[in-house]
Structure formats: C-alpha cells, structure tokens
XYZ file of C-alpha atoms in Angstrom:
694
model
C -0.008 0.023 -0.067
C 1.145 3.474 -0.741
C 1.822 6.182 1.862
C 1.280 9.851 1.993
C 4.468 10.720 -0.020
C 3.108 13.648 -1.901
C 0.539 16.416 -1.202
C -2.555 16.558 -3.151
C -1.410 19.750 -4.687
C 1.806 18.038 -6.064
C -0.387 15.239 -7.394
C -2.621 17.793 -9.259
C 0.319 19.708 -10.681
C 2.164 16.527 -11.864
C -1.044 15.129 -13.467
C -1.983 18.377 -15.024
C 1.324 18.701 -16.910
C 0.799 15.146 -18.387
C -0.293 15.135 -22.041
C -3.495 13.018 -21.568
C -5.935 11.742 -24.144
C -9.313 11.217 -22.463
C -10.992 8.036 -23.254
C -14.547 8.029 -21.770
C -15.497 11.325 -20.088
C -18.342 9.933 -17.829
C -17.474 12.419 -15.260
C -16.393 15.999 -16.041
C -15.060 16.912 -12.525
C -11.554 17.101 -13.421
C -12.189 19.442 -16.488
C -14.252 21.637 -14.338
C -11.440 21.772 -11.657
C -8.846 22.734 -14.362
C -11.211 25.522 -15.605
C -11.702 26.803 -12.011
C -7.888 27.038 -11.580
C -7.396 28.782 -14.839
C -9.980 31.351 -13.861
C -8.787 31.693 -10.222
C -5.311 30.423 -9.388
C -5.991 31.198 -5.764
C -8.070 27.914 -5.843
C -4.616 26.008 -5.616
C -3.811 27.763 -2.287
C -7.311 26.822 -0.871
C -6.824 23.241 -2.078
C -3.391 23.093 -0.244
C -4.935 24.406 2.917
C -7.558 21.807 2.788
C -5.050 19.180 2.080
C -2.994 20.071 5.127
C -6.165 19.958 7.356
C -7.046 16.510 5.768
C -3.685 15.049 6.640
C -3.805 16.341 10.209
C -7.378 15.112 10.517
C -6.610 11.598 9.093
C -3.480 11.105 11.209
C -5.578 11.670 14.500
C -6.673 8.511 16.016
C -10.338 7.518 15.498
C -11.271 8.599 19.157
C -9.815 12.056 18.764
C -11.855 12.888 15.654
C -14.772 15.177 16.007
C -18.035 13.252 15.272
C -21.705 14.443 15.066
C -23.289 15.183 18.482
C -26.843 14.523 19.443
C -28.942 16.856 21.645
C -28.364 14.538 24.657
C -24.634 15.071 24.297
C -23.868 11.636 23.037
C -21.926 11.148 19.740
C -23.007 9.221 16.700
C -20.856 7.795 14.053
C -23.231 8.913 11.226
C -23.015 12.265 9.309
C -26.553 13.231 8.157
C -26.568 15.154 5.017
C -29.670 17.112 3.811
C -30.268 16.780 -0.010
C -32.292 18.579 -2.666
C -32.828 17.494 -6.224
C -33.500 20.213 -8.622
C -35.167 18.520 -11.681
C -34.605 20.706 -14.814
C -37.103 19.776 -17.469
C -39.398 20.499 -20.424
C -41.972 17.904 -19.411
C -40.133 15.163 -21.174
C -38.462 11.932 -19.779
C -35.996 14.126 -18.027
C -38.855 15.167 -15.607
C -38.110 12.064 -13.588
C -40.439 10.641 -10.993
C -40.343 10.974 -7.400
C -39.741 7.306 -7.180
C -36.605 7.510 -9.402
C -35.177 10.176 -7.166
C -35.933 7.990 -4.080
C -34.329 5.046 -5.784
C -31.108 7.139 -6.347
C -31.078 8.198 -2.773
C -31.398 4.652 -1.623
C -28.504 3.465 -3.671
C -26.440 6.416 -2.411
C -27.234 5.390 1.271
C -26.449 1.848 0.459
C -23.019 2.686 -1.074
C -21.953 4.951 1.719
C -22.994 2.551 4.373
C -21.627 -0.565 2.729
C -25.095 -2.006 2.298
C -25.049 -2.196 -1.598
C -25.847 -5.726 -2.699
C -22.868 -5.899 -5.001
C -20.444 -5.605 -2.086
C -20.476 -9.463 -2.051
C -18.439 -9.242 -5.201
C -15.613 -7.338 -3.551
C -12.469 -9.493 -4.101
C -10.674 -10.864 -0.974
C -7.776 -8.514 -1.046
C -9.932 -5.530 -0.567
C -12.738 -6.846 1.591
C -10.948 -5.729 4.865
C -10.603 -2.192 3.455
C -14.167 -1.765 2.245
C -15.630 0.825 4.375
C -18.973 1.888 6.015
C -18.380 5.472 5.448
C -20.934 6.512 8.295
C -22.558 9.059 5.985
C -26.384 9.139 5.326
C -28.302 11.178 2.890
C -31.912 12.525 3.573
C -34.148 14.641 1.405
C -34.871 17.981 3.068
C -38.432 18.479 4.388
C -37.904 22.265 5.084
C -36.653 24.610 2.189
C -34.535 27.775 2.704
C -37.583 29.857 3.258
C -38.847 27.584 5.969
C -41.574 26.065 3.836
C -42.656 22.413 3.518
C -40.724 20.519 0.808
C -40.133 16.880 -0.195
C -36.618 17.650 -1.238
C -37.424 17.562 -4.881
C -37.623 21.011 -6.724
C -39.004 20.937 -10.244
C -38.068 23.705 -12.698
C -39.344 24.099 -16.214
C -36.580 25.443 -18.274
C -34.811 25.030 -21.786
C -31.622 25.088 -19.930
C -32.011 21.353 -19.320
C -30.537 20.880 -22.765
C -26.746 21.049 -22.950
C -26.673 21.952 -19.299
C -23.806 23.623 -17.602
C -23.200 25.816 -14.560
C -25.624 28.390 -15.860
C -28.241 25.724 -15.856
C -28.004 25.252 -12.103
C -31.218 27.348 -11.304
C -32.635 27.969 -7.721
C -29.594 26.831 -5.800
C -30.265 26.241 -2.020
C -27.455 27.419 0.331
C -24.613 24.958 0.080
C -23.885 25.170 3.821
C -27.299 23.772 4.349
C -27.964 21.332 1.479
C -26.295 19.102 -0.977
C -27.585 20.496 -4.262
C -28.061 17.826 -7.029
C -29.300 19.140 -10.467
C -30.822 16.730 -12.966
C -30.843 17.642 -16.683
C -31.624 16.147 -20.035
C -28.178 16.447 -21.424
C -24.748 18.041 -20.418
C -22.882 20.556 -22.439
C -19.774 18.445 -22.483
C -20.388 15.622 -24.998
C -20.434 12.130 -23.376
C -20.365 13.456 -19.852
C -22.796 11.768 -17.409
C -22.140 14.074 -14.477
C -19.767 16.412 -12.729
C -19.200 17.775 -9.229
C -16.964 20.397 -7.642
C -14.253 19.558 -5.056
C -14.535 21.609 -1.950
C -13.321 25.026 -2.448
C -13.170 24.896 -6.349
C -16.612 25.994 -7.487
C -16.525 29.418 -9.204
C -19.406 30.494 -6.856
C -21.350 29.051 -4.030
C -24.649 28.930 -6.265
C -22.985 26.188 -8.580
C -21.396 24.079 -5.915
C -22.939 20.673 -6.058
C -23.556 17.852 -8.558
C -25.228 17.997 -11.975
C -26.113 14.792 -13.780
C -28.040 13.505 -16.707
C -31.448 12.246 -15.797
C -30.725 8.752 -17.059
C -27.880 8.414 -14.581
C -30.136 9.004 -11.578
C -31.179 5.753 -10.014
C -32.062 2.393 -11.682
C -35.701 2.706 -12.242
C -37.960 4.739 -14.594
C -35.613 6.662 -16.999
C -32.603 5.414 -14.995
C -30.445 2.466 -15.798
C -27.484 0.408 -14.848
C -25.362 3.687 -15.224
C -27.363 5.205 -12.325
C -26.462 2.559 -9.838
C -23.347 4.296 -8.542
C -22.934 7.489 -10.610
C -24.084 9.988 -7.939
C -22.108 8.189 -5.204
C -19.074 8.749 -7.476
C -19.994 12.435 -7.770
C -20.663 12.776 -4.155
C -17.250 11.334 -3.433
C -15.840 14.253 -5.535
C -18.059 16.671 -3.579
C -16.409 15.301 -0.355
C -12.886 15.788 -1.798
C -12.067 12.368 -3.264
C -10.138 12.134 -6.502
C -10.275 9.498 -9.087
C -8.101 6.570 -7.858
C -5.520 7.397 -10.465
C -5.372 11.069 -9.554
C -6.663 14.241 -10.820
C -7.239 13.532 -14.517
C -10.177 12.227 -16.718
C -7.835 9.864 -18.383
C -7.924 6.304 -16.829
C -5.536 3.810 -18.356
C -2.967 6.465 -19.487
C -0.464 6.770 -16.655
C -0.026 5.585 -12.986
C -1.342 8.056 -10.444
C -1.999 8.759 -6.858
C -5.272 9.997 -5.205
C -3.714 11.036 -1.901
C -5.369 8.032 -0.161
C -3.227 5.562 1.785
C -5.191 2.334 1.149
C -5.937 2.741 -2.544
C -2.984 1.457 -4.510
C -1.225 3.585 -7.189
C -3.190 2.896 -10.380
C -3.518 3.794 -13.977
C -7.368 3.562 -13.689
C -9.591 1.187 -15.506
C -12.737 1.411 -17.813
C -13.129 -2.522 -17.565
C -13.304 -4.966 -14.722
C -9.666 -6.349 -14.690
C -9.769 -7.807 -11.200
C -6.107 -8.859 -11.382
C -4.558 -5.646 -12.785
C -1.367 -4.731 -11.097
C 0.571 -2.622 -13.787
C 1.698 0.227 -11.581
C 3.331 -1.601 -8.647
C 3.216 -5.350 -9.228
C 2.308 -7.620 -7.623
C -0.061 -5.266 -5.753
C -3.591 -5.522 -7.202
C -5.119 -2.171 -8.152
C -8.507 -1.310 -6.743
C -10.632 -1.556 -9.925
C -13.863 -2.061 -7.788
C -13.576 1.396 -6.147
C -16.493 3.815 -6.482
C -13.944 6.467 -7.807
C -13.013 4.274 -10.672
C -14.620 4.104 -14.180
C -15.168 0.321 -14.184
C -18.574 -1.313 -14.131
C -17.825 -3.466 -11.191
C -17.301 -0.679 -8.689
C -18.686 -1.517 -5.237
C -16.796 -0.014 -2.502
C -15.078 3.000 -0.772
C -12.125 2.346 1.301
C -11.360 3.161 5.005
C -8.893 5.900 3.820
C -11.425 7.386 1.468
C -14.034 7.471 4.446
C -11.511 9.211 6.614
C -10.737 11.746 3.802
C -14.459 12.465 3.367
C -14.772 12.914 7.114
C -12.072 15.411 6.966
C -13.882 17.407 4.213
C -17.080 17.335 6.407
C -15.136 18.784 9.430
C -13.163 21.345 7.309
C -14.476 24.963 6.893
C -13.754 24.879 3.310
C -17.008 25.437 1.175
C -19.008 25.145 4.331
C -19.185 21.331 4.274
C -18.681 21.330 8.037
C -22.204 22.971 8.579
C -24.150 20.388 6.656
C -24.448 17.763 9.455
C -24.818 19.968 12.549
C -27.750 19.476 14.658
C -28.861 23.044 14.095
C -28.813 22.539 10.381
C -30.576 19.164 10.541
C -33.357 20.794 12.480
C -33.486 23.759 10.006
C -33.794 21.425 7.030
C -36.150 19.144 8.646
C -33.840 16.123 8.311
C -33.074 15.335 12.100
C -36.636 13.943 12.643
C -38.394 14.296 9.247
C -42.176 14.844 9.615
C -44.632 12.153 8.460
C -47.286 14.524 6.997
C -46.946 15.386 3.331
C -46.695 18.927 1.971
C -49.515 20.699 0.057
C -49.085 20.178 -3.740
C -47.540 22.688 -6.047
C -49.870 22.653 -8.964
C -48.406 21.983 -12.348
C -49.815 20.733 -15.732
C -48.911 20.374 -19.363
C -50.418 19.388 -22.663
C -49.126 18.400 -26.094
C -49.892 19.744 -28.583
C -50.742 23.356 -27.473
C -51.416 24.522 -30.969
C -54.411 22.942 -32.702
C -56.990 23.439 -35.354
C -60.685 24.292 -34.516
C -62.543 21.264 -33.565
C -59.552 19.435 -32.201
C -59.203 18.098 -28.622
C -56.307 18.461 -26.038
C -55.576 16.057 -23.209
C -53.985 17.802 -20.148
C -51.734 16.039 -17.836
C -51.136 16.688 -14.149
C -47.593 17.258 -13.122
C -48.217 18.589 -9.644
C -45.265 18.028 -7.234
C -44.053 18.528 -3.714
C -47.315 16.868 -2.457
C -49.376 14.264 -4.226
C -52.756 15.747 -5.050
C -56.052 13.791 -4.221
C -58.396 16.125 -6.225
C -58.299 18.582 -9.109
C -60.272 21.549 -10.310
C -59.792 22.660 -13.926
C -61.024 25.733 -15.926
C -60.895 25.824 -19.648
C -62.188 29.150 -20.970
C -63.336 28.466 -24.534
C -63.108 24.761 -24.150
C -65.638 22.070 -23.954
C -66.017 21.006 -21.082
C -65.415 24.489 -19.545
C -64.493 22.810 -16.194
C -63.343 19.256 -14.998
C -62.345 17.517 -11.780
C -60.459 14.698 -13.673
C -56.718 14.402 -13.154
C -56.195 14.119 -17.024
C -59.213 15.797 -18.698
C -59.680 16.011 -22.554
C -60.970 19.249 -23.861
C -62.344 20.343 -27.333
C -61.834 23.801 -28.752
C -64.257 24.902 -31.452
C -63.500 28.498 -31.856
C -60.040 30.156 -32.921
C -58.287 32.098 -30.219
C -55.677 31.979 -27.499
C -56.877 30.562 -24.238
C -55.834 30.310 -20.625
C -55.909 27.176 -18.542
C -56.145 27.039 -14.751
C -55.839 24.042 -12.378
C -56.062 23.746 -8.673
C -54.528 20.699 -7.070
C -55.487 19.685 -3.525
C -54.613 17.137 -0.909
C -55.370 16.904 2.850
C -52.663 19.401 3.735
C -53.773 22.234 1.298
C -54.139 23.349 -2.284
C -52.384 25.362 -4.927
C -53.523 27.079 -8.088
C -51.636 27.614 -11.445
C -52.890 29.536 -14.444
C -50.990 29.187 -17.768
C -51.748 32.316 -19.845
C -52.340 31.835 -23.512
C -51.517 28.171 -23.127
C -53.829 26.801 -25.907
C -53.653 28.318 -29.426
C -56.592 27.522 -31.710
C -56.484 28.216 -35.458
C -59.075 28.472 -38.092
C -58.919 25.647 -40.544
C -59.456 28.026 -43.646
C -57.155 30.874 -43.933
C -56.864 34.224 -45.748
C -56.882 33.616 -49.463
C -53.696 34.366 -51.188
C -51.929 36.245 -52.905
C -51.291 38.537 -50.015
C -48.806 41.332 -49.015
C -48.118 42.219 -45.433
C -46.221 45.562 -45.235
C -46.563 46.112 -41.497
C -47.968 49.474 -41.948
C -49.509 49.449 -38.308
C -48.631 47.883 -35.034
C -51.811 45.967 -35.256
C -50.529 43.850 -38.082
C -48.220 42.011 -35.808
C -51.210 40.223 -34.101
C -53.978 40.713 -36.635
C -55.997 37.959 -38.144
C -54.922 35.342 -35.575
C -51.212 35.996 -35.706
C -49.168 35.046 -32.682
C -45.952 36.014 -30.868
C -44.258 33.208 -28.843
C -42.127 34.708 -26.132
C -41.368 31.944 -23.637
C -39.142 34.084 -21.294
C -41.334 37.063 -21.305
C -38.529 39.247 -22.198
C -37.261 40.924 -25.578
C -39.353 39.561 -28.440
C -40.557 40.541 -31.988
C -42.204 44.013 -31.940
C -43.555 46.574 -34.435
C -41.253 49.580 -35.448
C -42.927 52.356 -37.037
C -39.976 53.455 -39.115
C -37.197 51.857 -41.108
C -39.286 49.797 -43.530
C -37.908 48.092 -46.539
C -37.729 49.794 -49.914
C -38.613 53.216 -48.297
C -41.856 51.959 -46.634
C -42.890 52.872 -43.121
C -43.125 50.142 -40.628
C -41.597 46.744 -40.047
C -41.083 43.895 -37.505
C -37.993 43.741 -35.395
C -36.353 41.834 -32.635
C -33.790 43.498 -30.697
C -30.875 41.006 -30.317
C -28.624 43.874 -29.322
C -30.378 43.810 -25.920
C -31.718 40.401 -26.022
C -30.452 37.403 -23.862
C -28.281 34.967 -25.576
C -29.869 31.573 -26.153
C -33.450 32.821 -26.181
C -35.873 31.704 -28.868
C -38.707 34.033 -30.016
C -41.217 33.315 -32.706
C -43.695 35.142 -34.810
C -46.471 33.036 -36.216
C -48.336 34.280 -39.273
C -52.100 34.171 -39.624
C -53.332 31.090 -41.684
C -53.395 31.545 -45.393
C -55.174 29.579 -48.260
C -52.928 29.086 -51.194
C -55.179 26.470 -52.945
C -55.927 28.780 -55.867
C -52.230 29.344 -56.686
C -49.593 27.325 -58.425
C -45.799 27.890 -58.366
C -46.270 29.524 -54.936
C -43.481 31.408 -53.140
C -43.111 33.080 -49.845
C -41.166 36.339 -50.176
C -39.941 38.716 -47.443
C -37.238 41.289 -46.840
C -34.644 40.807 -44.058
C -32.104 43.100 -42.555
C -29.419 42.144 -39.997
C -25.900 43.173 -38.958
C -23.490 41.316 -36.910
C -22.276 42.854 -33.597
C -18.979 41.163 -34.107
C -17.463 38.815 -36.664
C -18.258 35.920 -34.421
C -21.971 36.887 -33.713
C -24.356 34.218 -34.762
C -27.891 35.388 -34.338
C -29.987 32.975 -36.396
C -33.266 33.362 -38.367
C -35.293 30.236 -39.310
C -38.523 30.025 -41.206
C -40.991 27.114 -40.891
C -44.230 26.189 -42.590
C -47.206 24.295 -40.980
C -50.207 22.951 -42.885
C -52.055 21.628 -39.720
C -52.679 24.845 -37.704
C -49.197 24.784 -36.189
C -49.208 21.323 -34.631
C -46.128 20.469 -36.517
C -43.604 22.605 -38.445
C -41.399 21.856 -41.466
C -38.080 23.915 -41.738
C -37.830 25.896 -44.928
C -35.057 28.464 -44.315
C -32.094 29.105 -42.074
C -29.404 31.668 -41.994
C -27.115 32.778 -39.164
C -24.178 34.966 -38.490
C -22.432 36.355 -41.600
C -24.873 34.434 -43.896
C -27.826 36.195 -42.461
C -26.106 39.694 -42.252
C -27.113 42.341 -44.785
C -24.890 45.127 -43.414
C -21.698 43.413 -42.418
C -20.358 44.018 -38.748
C -21.838 46.960 -36.807
C -20.846 47.260 -33.239
C -23.525 49.748 -32.252
C -27.304 49.245 -32.169
C -28.189 48.481 -35.751
C -30.959 50.381 -37.763
C -30.953 49.622 -41.450
C -30.950 52.057 -44.296
C -32.799 51.500 -47.474
C -29.891 49.666 -49.032
C -29.408 47.216 -46.171
C -32.357 44.987 -46.986
C -32.322 41.730 -48.842
C -35.340 39.935 -50.212
C -35.576 36.089 -49.563
C -37.718 33.677 -51.563
C -38.894 30.265 -50.208
C -40.789 27.787 -52.459
C -44.053 26.610 -51.174
C -44.616 23.939 -53.901
C -45.589 20.531 -52.564
C -47.192 21.676 -49.355
C -50.494 19.939 -48.505
C -53.098 20.688 -47.485
C -53.110 24.226 -49.008
C -56.014 25.837 -47.206
C -54.365 26.483 -43.969
C -50.677 27.459 -44.223
C -48.887 29.144 -41.428
C -45.340 30.601 -41.419
C -43.116 30.809 -38.192
C -40.286 33.240 -38.217
C -37.927 32.117 -35.421
C -35.130 34.153 -33.975
C -32.455 32.419 -32.005
C -30.529 35.128 -30.200
C -26.713 35.197 -29.830
C -27.016 38.730 -28.329
C -25.528 40.030 -31.571
C -27.498 42.790 -33.335
C -31.035 43.440 -34.486
C -32.985 41.540 -37.114
C -35.760 43.052 -39.117
C -38.560 41.581 -41.202
C -40.776 43.463 -43.669
C -42.974 42.977 -46.855
C -44.130 39.545 -46.394
C -45.670 38.258 -49.702
C -47.237 35.040 -50.908
C -47.101 35.073 -54.642
C -48.073 32.534 -57.359
C -49.908 31.818 -60.609
C -53.724 31.675 -60.194
C -55.089 28.258 -61.109
C -57.574 29.602 -63.422
C -54.857 31.113 -65.636
C -53.315 28.498 -67.908
C -50.312 27.593 -65.935
C -51.624 24.100 -65.881
C -49.301 22.281 -68.154
C -50.662 18.956 -67.006
C -54.295 19.539 -66.747
C -55.953 21.698 -69.391
C -59.163 23.725 -68.957
C -62.086 21.591 -67.904
C -60.969 20.708 -64.301
C -64.101 20.610 -62.229
C -65.848 19.033 -59.301
C -69.598 18.589 -59.241
C -72.168 18.686 -57.688
C -70.648 20.901 -54.883
C -71.990 21.005 -52.276
C -72.982 17.320 -52.474
C -75.029 14.908 -50.406
C -72.221 12.350 -50.585
C -71.474 11.583 -54.276
C -69.566 13.807 -56.671
C -67.539 13.644 -59.852
C -64.004 14.961 -60.445
C -63.581 15.995 -64.163
C -60.448 16.963 -65.829
C -58.548 16.847 -69.325
C -55.108 15.873 -69.773
C -53.147 17.397 -72.623
C -50.743 14.538 -72.631
C -50.333 11.123 -70.976
C -49.654 11.608 -67.289
C -49.309 9.741 -64.138
C -52.347 10.846 -62.096
C -52.878 10.371 -58.364
C -55.958 11.516 -56.544
C -56.265 11.890 -52.782
C -59.076 12.970 -50.466
C -58.044 14.834 -47.296
C -60.147 16.134 -44.428
C -59.878 19.757 -43.446
C -57.226 18.968 -40.848
C -54.923 17.340 -43.565
C -55.732 13.633 -42.697
C -55.892 11.448 -45.798
C -59.373 9.945 -46.037
C -58.846 8.099 -49.339
C -56.654 7.584 -52.285
C -58.920 7.348 -55.417
C -56.328 6.870 -58.110
C -52.651 6.234 -58.979
C -52.167 5.331 -62.619
C -51.169 6.666 -65.908
C -53.831 8.257 -67.950
C -54.042 9.146 -71.685
C -54.453 12.532 -73.068
C -58.138 12.784 -72.928
C -61.131 13.933 -70.837
C -61.537 11.766 -67.576
C -64.090 11.523 -64.847
C -63.550 10.021 -61.437
C -66.347 9.374 -59.027
C -65.879 10.252 -55.284
C -68.280 9.067 -52.591
C -68.007 10.266 -48.927
C -70.447 9.281 -46.261
C -69.557 11.702 -43.469
C -70.723 15.507 -43.483
C -67.958 17.987 -43.642
C -65.472 19.773 -45.756
C -62.897 17.723 -47.859
C -59.908 18.763 -50.204
C -59.615 16.908 -53.384
C -56.032 16.741 -54.562
C -55.354 15.749 -58.160
C -51.743 15.359 -58.900
C -51.035 15.280 -62.614
C -47.205 14.999 -63.173
C -45.679 17.132 -60.579
C -48.492 19.687 -60.228
C -51.242 19.787 -57.593
C -54.792 20.916 -58.368
C -56.925 21.197 -55.318
C -60.657 21.804 -54.993
C -62.756 22.028 -51.850
C -65.800 19.733 -51.662
C -68.602 20.185 -49.096
C -70.620 17.124 -48.084
C -73.985 18.496 -46.690
C -75.880 15.364 -45.821
C-alpha cells in the first residue's frame, strides 16, 4: 500500500502537466477543476490548505476525531446530509419521477453505508478495506424559506438541454443542503455528471452535482449507469479524486489519489480484477466507486477518513451540513410524516391545434401528491373538470388560458398558464397577400401570434425603417436580448389552394455585432394549424447579415435590406398554411422583417401544363357523391387523394397513368364535412374544396 508521499497539490500539478488523451468522459469533474484553476489560481492555495487539514485530521486517532453530536450530548458515528434534487425539465423523460429520485437516494445510502448488494463481489484482497463511510443522505423537508418540501424541486426550463453551470437554477444554500441538479443532457459531450471538489466552485451557487437524468437511480428513466454514478460524484463533492489522480484519463499513466489504502493505479474502464500494472504484484482497486469500471462496489477506509475530513473542514461550508442546528433547520433530524400541500403543475401536447380538435391535459403537480383537481378551460368543452387528466375540445379560434387547482389533505395550490392553448381556423386568408406592417396591429392581426417563452425581449412593431422606403416593419432587438433565447412570430393562416408555383417572399435586414456573432433566423411552414412545423429556411451569422459588422445598435437604411424567396410547392393541405419566423439570439445585433408576400400563378390562368381547362368538381355541395372531371393534354401519371380539413388523408382514389383525354372519377363520402380533393398530374397539384352536406 502506498503512503502519503506527496501532497494533493503536487499530485494535481504533476497530473496536470501530463499530455493526456481522455477516453470516456463519464465524469467531467476534473475538467471543471482545471477551468476553476485557470480562472482563479487562488483555488490552488485553498486546496493546499484543505489538504493540510485533511492530513492532520486523518493522522489523528479515531477517538480524537470530531463526530456528530446529538442533543443529549452523545456522539453518533453517522453524518446526516440534507439533500435537494433540482429537476430541470421540459416535461419530457428528464422530468423524472419522485420514485426515481428515491431510488437514487437509496443507492447513495447503500453505497456510503456498505449496504449495497454488490459488495458481496468485492475481491478478498480489498474486503478488509471496504468501509462503512458513516454518511447518510436525507431529502430535506424544509426549504431555505422555512416552507414544506419533499426535497425535490422541479423547474421548467430549456436550460435542461446542454446543461452547464448556468443551468443550475434555484440553488439552495450549500452550507445547508447538498444540491443535485438533474438535466436532459450536459454541455460536455459524453459526460454523465460532474461535481466540484470543496473550494473549487466558481461561486457558491453552482457548488454541488449535476447529472443527466438517465444516470439518476436504476428505475424509470434510469438504468445500470445510475447505480453508483451519484455516489461517485458525491465522493468528489467530499474531496475524493479518481483513484488514478486528478485527470479524466484512466489507463494512461499511473497516478495517486492521496489516499493511503488505494494502490497507485492507472485507472480502468473495464473490470480487470487482477490488474497490477503500476506496482506489481499489488492489485489495483478496480472495484472502487471512484473508478470508471462497471464493477465498482466500495469506498475504502482511507477514502472514508478523507471524506470525514472534508465534512469537518470549513472549506466550502461542508462542516455545517451535518450539524444538529442545520438538521433541524432543514427538517432532516426528525423528518415529519405529513406530506406537503401540492405545487400545482400541468402540461399538454400539442398546445397549438385546429378548431374542432381536442387536447388532453396531464397533471404534473409536485411536492405533495394531489387527491383532487379543479380545472377551468375558457373557450373549451367542457369548460370545467375535476379529472386528473381531462380531454377538452376547442371549436373557436383564439388563444386561451388554462387554470388548475391541485388539492390534498394538507392544502391546495393554483396555477394559471396564460395563452397556453392556441386554436387556429382551418380555412385561412386567401392568397396572394402582401403584409407591409404598416401599423402595429398587423403584428397580431388575423390570428397572428407571438411566442415569447421568457417574457423578455421579443418581436415588436417598429414604425420606421421599413424595406424599400416603406414605413413600418417587424424587429427583434438582439442587441439587448439574452443569448440563447428563442422568440417566434407566427403568421395568420393562409389559403394558397388557388395558386400554383407559390412562393413566400420577405425582406430581411441584419448586422453582426462582431465577426463571431451568430444570431439565427429560421422560417418554418405548417399545414396543420401549427401542430407540426417543417423547416424551410435557415441563416445565421455572416450568412444572415445584410450590413456586415456593426458594433452599435443596428438600424438599417434603404440599401441594407435583402429579399428572400422560399418555394411553397408541394405543401399540402393548402387551405391552412402558417409561417413561423424564429429568432435564436446570440445577443449580436437586431434583425428586421418586412414586406411578407405570398405570390403565385392563379389556377384559373393556364399555368396548368398537365391539366388543361375543364378541371371541375360537381355537384358541390354534395349529399355524398360527386364527380371529378379533368382533361389531360398529354399522357400523365395521375394521383387523386381525399383529405379532411385537418390534412388527414381519407382516401386515395387513383394512382395510374392516364391518356391525353377527358377523364371523370367518382368520389363518394359518407360523413358530413369539408374535404380537399387533390389531383396530382405529373408534378402539379390541383386542389378543390368539396362540401358534403348530408
């Protein structure tokens, strides 16, 4: 076994200088440590001070070490740590269940108390060194404001994607709680989680652990990777290095972690239980929780002592976590048995629908389990409900609020989501159209919408600076916007069924704030009232810019506009087309939109190269039977489809090659409603609306 021959600082320095080639970055703690040192070299001094304290603490006899004290004056061998899980989510699988959190906590406690089932697999040479670390984790029952909590804090945020320190929302004081954030993905590709060693976090608000949701526990969205991952990261939080030292590169070079009973090792990503490369014949501790192997099942006595030292040092306030006063303040000394009142929460997908469609709402209330619900749906049928997951139909276009009250025996809580459901007419404004944004009302006229999820800077009307010398345009102020924010302007619905060779045209003006600015403009189309969107246009940075680099707040002159054209051919159904202009801010400079046009050739003008005059549909309206009539000027493959007004295909009437002649095709529909008959001859669509009035 190795001795304390080197200080941890020396180990860090030596390993830092090695040219490493990371293999599998399951844990990003070492990278975050290096970045902390780069930004604040004083971290090294604090680490050395902590290392000095650790060596003194470890060298004391067990009886001389300070242990937690109960109110009766007796001492206990167990450090109790209050924990809070912050679940960062967008109502996807990353919004993990309470049960998955509890499963993770159970495995943490098993690992730190040597109660994990796989400890039976510890090889004989290390069995005497496997430690009960005398550390227990409990979910907080009192939050920092003195309110009831179940120790699970749910936060709806897009920061769950590519999460980093800036995603660590709503941190609870680190001297009172171990903060664990759960996200969909981490910014560092391949990383499962990371933590900060004591005293290395850039600020107290990011001190803690952040992990992917699928590495939390082993049930629900968790898996085998979640068995010991958080135990590994908690080891880092309590000042344990990887067994091979302070790198993220196992298998590269032999290294030391500053612990007396973990042999010098190169680190493993496999379960080589006889490995002894660094100091043969001594077997390296591949089964350690601070390894990267998949047979990890133990902490050593030396690691336990080192973690106890971190819990007694003033560094990063770890020494306050387990004090009796803090356990009382966080509700973890004697947790109450009564549950909290719920925090009301709900969601629905889709939130954008056509008239006549239904939406099913899901209860996502948390903190306390509701036993009853009260819903209000203005504009919906039904208008109220007491179901946990009601289904509501909306028959009129508009933007509607939804309110839900969740109740249990302890209390109730109400949530209103403003403008949550957006309902669009199924028949739009007949094209061609020109929207010059001559007035502010045009931004939201005719069922146009603005989507502004952060309630901050978004698309707005500007009464000057229009394209081609016109007055009025639409602008988003990226110069003052928050980087990473997405804002959308969604057009009214349009009917382009009377046009062929259809195009969407608009003028754009943009400047980069610097040569690296990457504000992005994307345009999408939807033919189903905005339930789904198809990308049609995307430009960013220098490609989007019309005025080069301008460091000041950009206002375009008449020469700094560019007209863009997007083909709308092939879109179906064509009676309800919406456009979405999406701005993704890089906090560069302003983007302007003006003179939105839908242009094309009217179908009654002979652009119909494939079908000559004589295209008709009769009788219309019909009581159920009608005839499609058309004449081909040359032999063509003809396909005929019937869609309902929402775009769902009802029938395919034909797919064959027809001669140059007059043709008639019968259509029979049994259900009352409006249908779209799409005749495709060659590559051209010819659409007629058929009303069944029976």
